[in-house]
């Protein structure tokens, strides 16, 4: 992965690539840039923030895993804290296309899992599809978010989604990214650390429509644990399931899904739906070696 990132540097202006190379080579580089790092880059290269973020998109797109389309989409989300988070599209062979993660969803869920509660800007190398516009409409403070595309002026997000259908049409006022506690309590007496991590993720999941609160925790062969939270959408189909959120973080951390040893999936079953079959199907394709544990609450 780091090799793909470094080879994407050749798509950047030489001076910028030279400046970024040591940052990307640092072992602790985590597919994000701090507000300070970004400000320094802008100053050193006499570029404004939007032009710099657009210039960096080939690096975000280098994280794409487009097994089916070979179409690389990159996005960068700027969090309310001022930090910048990379994202890229993920496609999965041998399962329904509905499992796909769009670059915008990747960058947004990356920012969410790293503690952001609002976003101020999203930069993307292609125009966001209708599904992504709908996904963005679910976010806390969507009114304040700007969208910037190559060769386009920065626009308010709502210019990209006039006459929006959204959470308020279903009388829902809790937005995605706002801090949550779904008050789920453990059902296992001898709790396992992965179970606890999955339960904590389920407690922070956004499922105001089905109440099918769900979270996942994946243990890698290097001991690292990655979690994922379910993110529902008012239009239902653009919802992002928890395994996809975790797989995205694993990929952005330069790790491989083949490194997953164990998965704990916890969900509170809602009125009619459950995610466990989808999660097991996707898991058995991307990480056939992983042991999958399921806990319904
Ligand atoms: N894609 C995105 O990542 N964002 C968009 O809004 C447009 C489409 C991805 C999804 C899929 O992996 C590939 O591009 C082809 O649609
Ligand atoms: Zn999209």
Short mmCIF file of N, CA and C in Angstrom, two decimals, residues 4-68:
data_model
loop_
_atom_site.label_atom_id
_atom_site.label_comp_id
_atom_site.label_asym_id
_atom_site.label_seq_id
_atom_site.Cartn_x
_atom_site.Cartn_y
_atom_site.Cartn_z
N UNK A 4 2.01 2.02 -3.34
CA UNK A 4 1.02 2.65 -4.23
C UNK A 4 0.90 4.14 -3.92
N UNK A 5 0.97 4.45 -2.63
CA UNK A 5 0.89 5.86 -2.20
C UNK A 5 2.08 6.63 -2.74
N UNK A 6 3.26 6.02 -2.60
CA UNK A 6 4.47 6.71 -3.06
C UNK A 6 4.47 6.84 -4.58
N UNK A 7 3.93 5.84 -5.29
CA UNK A 7 3.93 5.99 -6.75
C UNK A 7 2.90 7.02 -7.19
N UNK A 8 1.84 7.22 -6.39
CA UNK A 8 0.85 8.28 -6.72
C UNK A 8 1.47 9.67 -6.61
N UNK A 9 2.57 9.76 -5.85
CA UNK A 9 3.26 11.05 -5.71
C UNK A 9 3.70 11.61 -7.06
N UNK A 10 3.94 10.70 -8.02
CA UNK A 10 4.41 11.17 -9.34
C UNK A 10 3.32 11.98 -10.05
N UNK A 11 2.07 11.86 -9.60
CA UNK A 11 0.99 12.65 -10.21
C UNK A 11 0.90 14.07 -9.65
N UNK A 12 1.73 14.35 -8.64
CA UNK A 12 1.70 15.68 -8.01
C UNK A 12 2.82 16.54 -8.60
N UNK A 13 2.68 17.88 -8.51
CA UNK A 13 3.79 18.74 -8.95
C UNK A 13 5.07 18.35 -8.20
N UNK A 14 6.20 18.40 -8.90
CA UNK A 14 7.47 17.91 -8.34
C UNK A 14 7.79 18.46 -6.95
N UNK A 15 7.68 19.79 -6.80
CA UNK A 15 8.08 20.40 -5.53
C UNK A 15 7.18 19.91 -4.39
N UNK A 16 5.90 19.75 -4.69
CA UNK A 16 4.96 19.27 -3.66
C UNK A 16 5.26 17.81 -3.31
N UNK A 17 5.53 17.02 -4.33
CA UNK A 17 5.85 15.60 -4.12
C UNK A 17 7.09 15.48 -3.23
N UNK A 18 8.06 16.33 -3.46
CA UNK A 18 9.32 16.28 -2.70
C UNK A 18 9.06 16.61 -1.22
N UNK A 19 8.19 17.59 -1.00
CA UNK A 19 7.85 18.01 0.34
C UNK A 19 7.04 16.95 1.09
N UNK A 20 6.19 16.24 0.36
CA UNK A 20 5.30 15.25 0.97
C UNK A 20 5.97 13.91 1.22
N UNK A 21 6.98 13.62 0.43
CA UNK A 21 7.60 12.30 0.49
C UNK A 21 8.00 11.89 1.93
N UNK A 22 8.68 12.76 2.69
CA UNK A 22 9.03 12.33 4.06
C UNK A 22 7.81 12.14 4.96
N UNK A 23 6.76 12.91 4.72
CA UNK A 23 5.54 12.77 5.54
C UNK A 23 4.90 11.41 5.28
N UNK A 24 4.82 11.04 4.00
CA UNK A 24 4.17 9.76 3.65
C UNK A 24 5.01 8.55 4.04
N UNK A 25 6.31 8.75 4.13
CA UNK A 25 7.19 7.63 4.49
C UNK A 25 7.24 7.38 5.98
N UNK A 26 6.77 8.35 6.78
CA UNK A 26 6.80 8.14 8.24
C UNK A 26 5.92 6.95 8.59
N UNK A 27 6.42 6.03 9.45
CA UNK A 27 5.60 4.85 9.78
C UNK A 27 4.27 5.26 10.40
N UNK A 28 4.22 6.38 11.07
CA UNK A 28 2.97 6.78 11.73
C UNK A 28 2.01 7.53 10.80
N UNK A 29 2.36 7.68 9.52
CA UNK A 29 1.41 8.34 8.61
C UNK A 29 0.13 7.51 8.53
N UNK A 30 -1.02 8.16 8.77
CA UNK A 30 -2.28 7.40 8.91
C UNK A 30 -3.37 7.88 7.97
N UNK A 31 -3.03 8.20 6.74
CA UNK A 31 -4.02 8.61 5.73
C UNK A 31 -4.79 9.86 6.17
N UNK A 32 -4.09 10.73 6.90
CA UNK A 32 -4.71 11.99 7.29
C UNK A 32 -3.61 13.04 7.44
N UNK A 33 -4.01 14.29 7.43
CA UNK A 33 -3.04 15.38 7.64
C UNK A 33 -3.62 16.34 8.67
N UNK A 34 -2.76 16.81 9.57
CA UNK A 34 -3.24 17.75 10.58
C UNK A 34 -3.44 19.12 9.95
N UNK A 35 -4.17 19.97 10.66
CA UNK A 35 -4.39 21.35 10.20
C UNK A 35 -3.04 22.05 10.00
N UNK A 36 -2.10 21.78 10.92
CA UNK A 36 -0.77 22.42 10.83
C UNK A 36 0.01 21.95 9.62
N UNK A 37 -0.03 20.62 9.39
CA UNK A 37 0.69 20.08 8.22
C UNK A 37 0.12 20.69 6.94
N UNK A 38 -1.19 20.80 6.89
CA UNK A 38 -1.85 21.35 5.70
C UNK A 38 -1.47 22.83 5.54
N UNK A 39 -1.50 23.58 6.63
CA UNK A 39 -1.17 25.02 6.55
C UNK A 39 0.26 25.21 6.07
N UNK A 40 1.17 24.35 6.56
CA UNK A 40 2.58 24.47 6.14
C UNK A 40 2.71 24.16 4.66
N UNK A 41 2.03 23.11 4.20
CA UNK A 41 2.09 22.78 2.77
C UNK A 41 1.57 23.95 1.93
N UNK A 42 0.45 24.54 2.37
CA UNK A 42 -0.14 25.67 1.62
C UNK A 42 0.85 26.83 1.56
N UNK A 43 1.48 27.10 2.70
CA UNK A 43 2.42 28.23 2.76
C UNK A 43 3.65 27.96 1.87
N UNK A 44 4.20 26.76 2.00
CA UNK A 44 5.41 26.43 1.23
C UNK A 44 5.18 26.46 -0.27
N UNK A 45 3.96 26.17 -0.68
CA UNK A 45 3.70 26.06 -2.13
C UNK A 45 2.78 27.16 -2.64
N UNK A 46 2.55 28.16 -1.78
CA UNK A 46 1.74 29.33 -2.20
C UNK A 46 0.42 28.90 -2.83
N UNK A 47 -0.25 27.98 -2.14
CA UNK A 47 -1.55 27.51 -2.64
C UNK A 47 -2.59 27.70 -1.55
N UNK A 48 -3.85 27.92 -1.95
CA UNK A 48 -4.89 27.97 -0.92
C UNK A 48 -5.29 26.53 -0.56
N UNK A 49 -6.09 26.44 0.53
CA UNK A 49 -6.40 25.12 1.07
C UNK A 49 -7.15 24.24 0.07
N UNK A 50 -8.10 24.84 -0.65
CA UNK A 50 -8.90 24.04 -1.60
C UNK A 50 -8.00 23.50 -2.72
N UNK A 51 -7.12 24.36 -3.25
CA UNK A 51 -6.24 23.89 -4.34
C UNK A 51 -5.29 22.81 -3.82
N UNK A 52 -4.83 22.98 -2.58
CA UNK A 52 -3.92 21.97 -2.01
C UNK A 52 -4.67 20.65 -1.83
N UNK A 53 -5.87 20.70 -1.27
CA UNK A 53 -6.62 19.45 -1.05
C UNK A 53 -6.89 18.77 -2.39
N UNK A 54 -7.24 19.53 -3.41
CA UNK A 54 -7.47 18.93 -4.74
C UNK A 54 -6.18 18.30 -5.27
N UNK A 55 -5.06 18.98 -5.04
CA UNK A 55 -3.76 18.45 -5.52
C UNK A 55 -3.41 17.14 -4.82
N UNK A 56 -3.91 16.96 -3.58
CA UNK A 56 -3.59 15.76 -2.80
C UNK A 56 -4.50 14.57 -3.12
N UNK A 57 -5.57 14.81 -3.90
CA UNK A 57 -6.54 13.73 -4.14
C UNK A 57 -5.95 12.46 -4.77
N UNK A 58 -4.93 12.57 -5.65
CA UNK A 58 -4.36 11.31 -6.17
C UNK A 58 -3.81 10.42 -5.05
N UNK A 59 -3.38 11.03 -3.95
CA UNK A 59 -2.87 10.23 -2.82
C UNK A 59 -4.03 9.50 -2.15
N UNK A 60 -5.15 10.20 -1.98
CA UNK A 60 -6.33 9.55 -1.39
C UNK A 60 -6.80 8.43 -2.32
N UNK A 61 -6.86 8.71 -3.61
CA UNK A 61 -7.35 7.72 -4.58
C UNK A 61 -6.45 6.48 -4.64
N UNK A 62 -5.19 6.64 -4.24
CA UNK A 62 -4.27 5.50 -4.25
C UNK A 62 -4.69 4.41 -3.27
N UNK A 63 -5.54 4.76 -2.31
CA UNK A 63 -6.03 3.76 -1.36
C UNK A 63 -7.22 2.95 -1.91
N UNK A 64 -7.71 3.32 -3.12
CA UNK A 64 -8.89 2.63 -3.66
C UNK A 64 -8.61 1.15 -3.87
N UNK A 65 -9.64 0.34 -3.72
CA UNK A 65 -9.57 -1.11 -3.97
C UNK A 65 -10.68 -1.44 -4.96
N UNK A 66 -10.57 -0.96 -6.21
CA UNK A 66 -11.68 -1.12 -7.16
C UNK A 66 -11.58 -2.43 -7.93
N UNK A 67 -11.81 -3.54 -7.23
CA UNK A 67 -11.63 -4.88 -7.81
C UNK A 67 -12.45 -5.09 -9.08
N UNK A 68 -13.58 -4.38 -9.21
CA UNK A 68 -14.48 -4.62 -10.33
C UNK A 68 -14.32 -3.57 -11.43
#
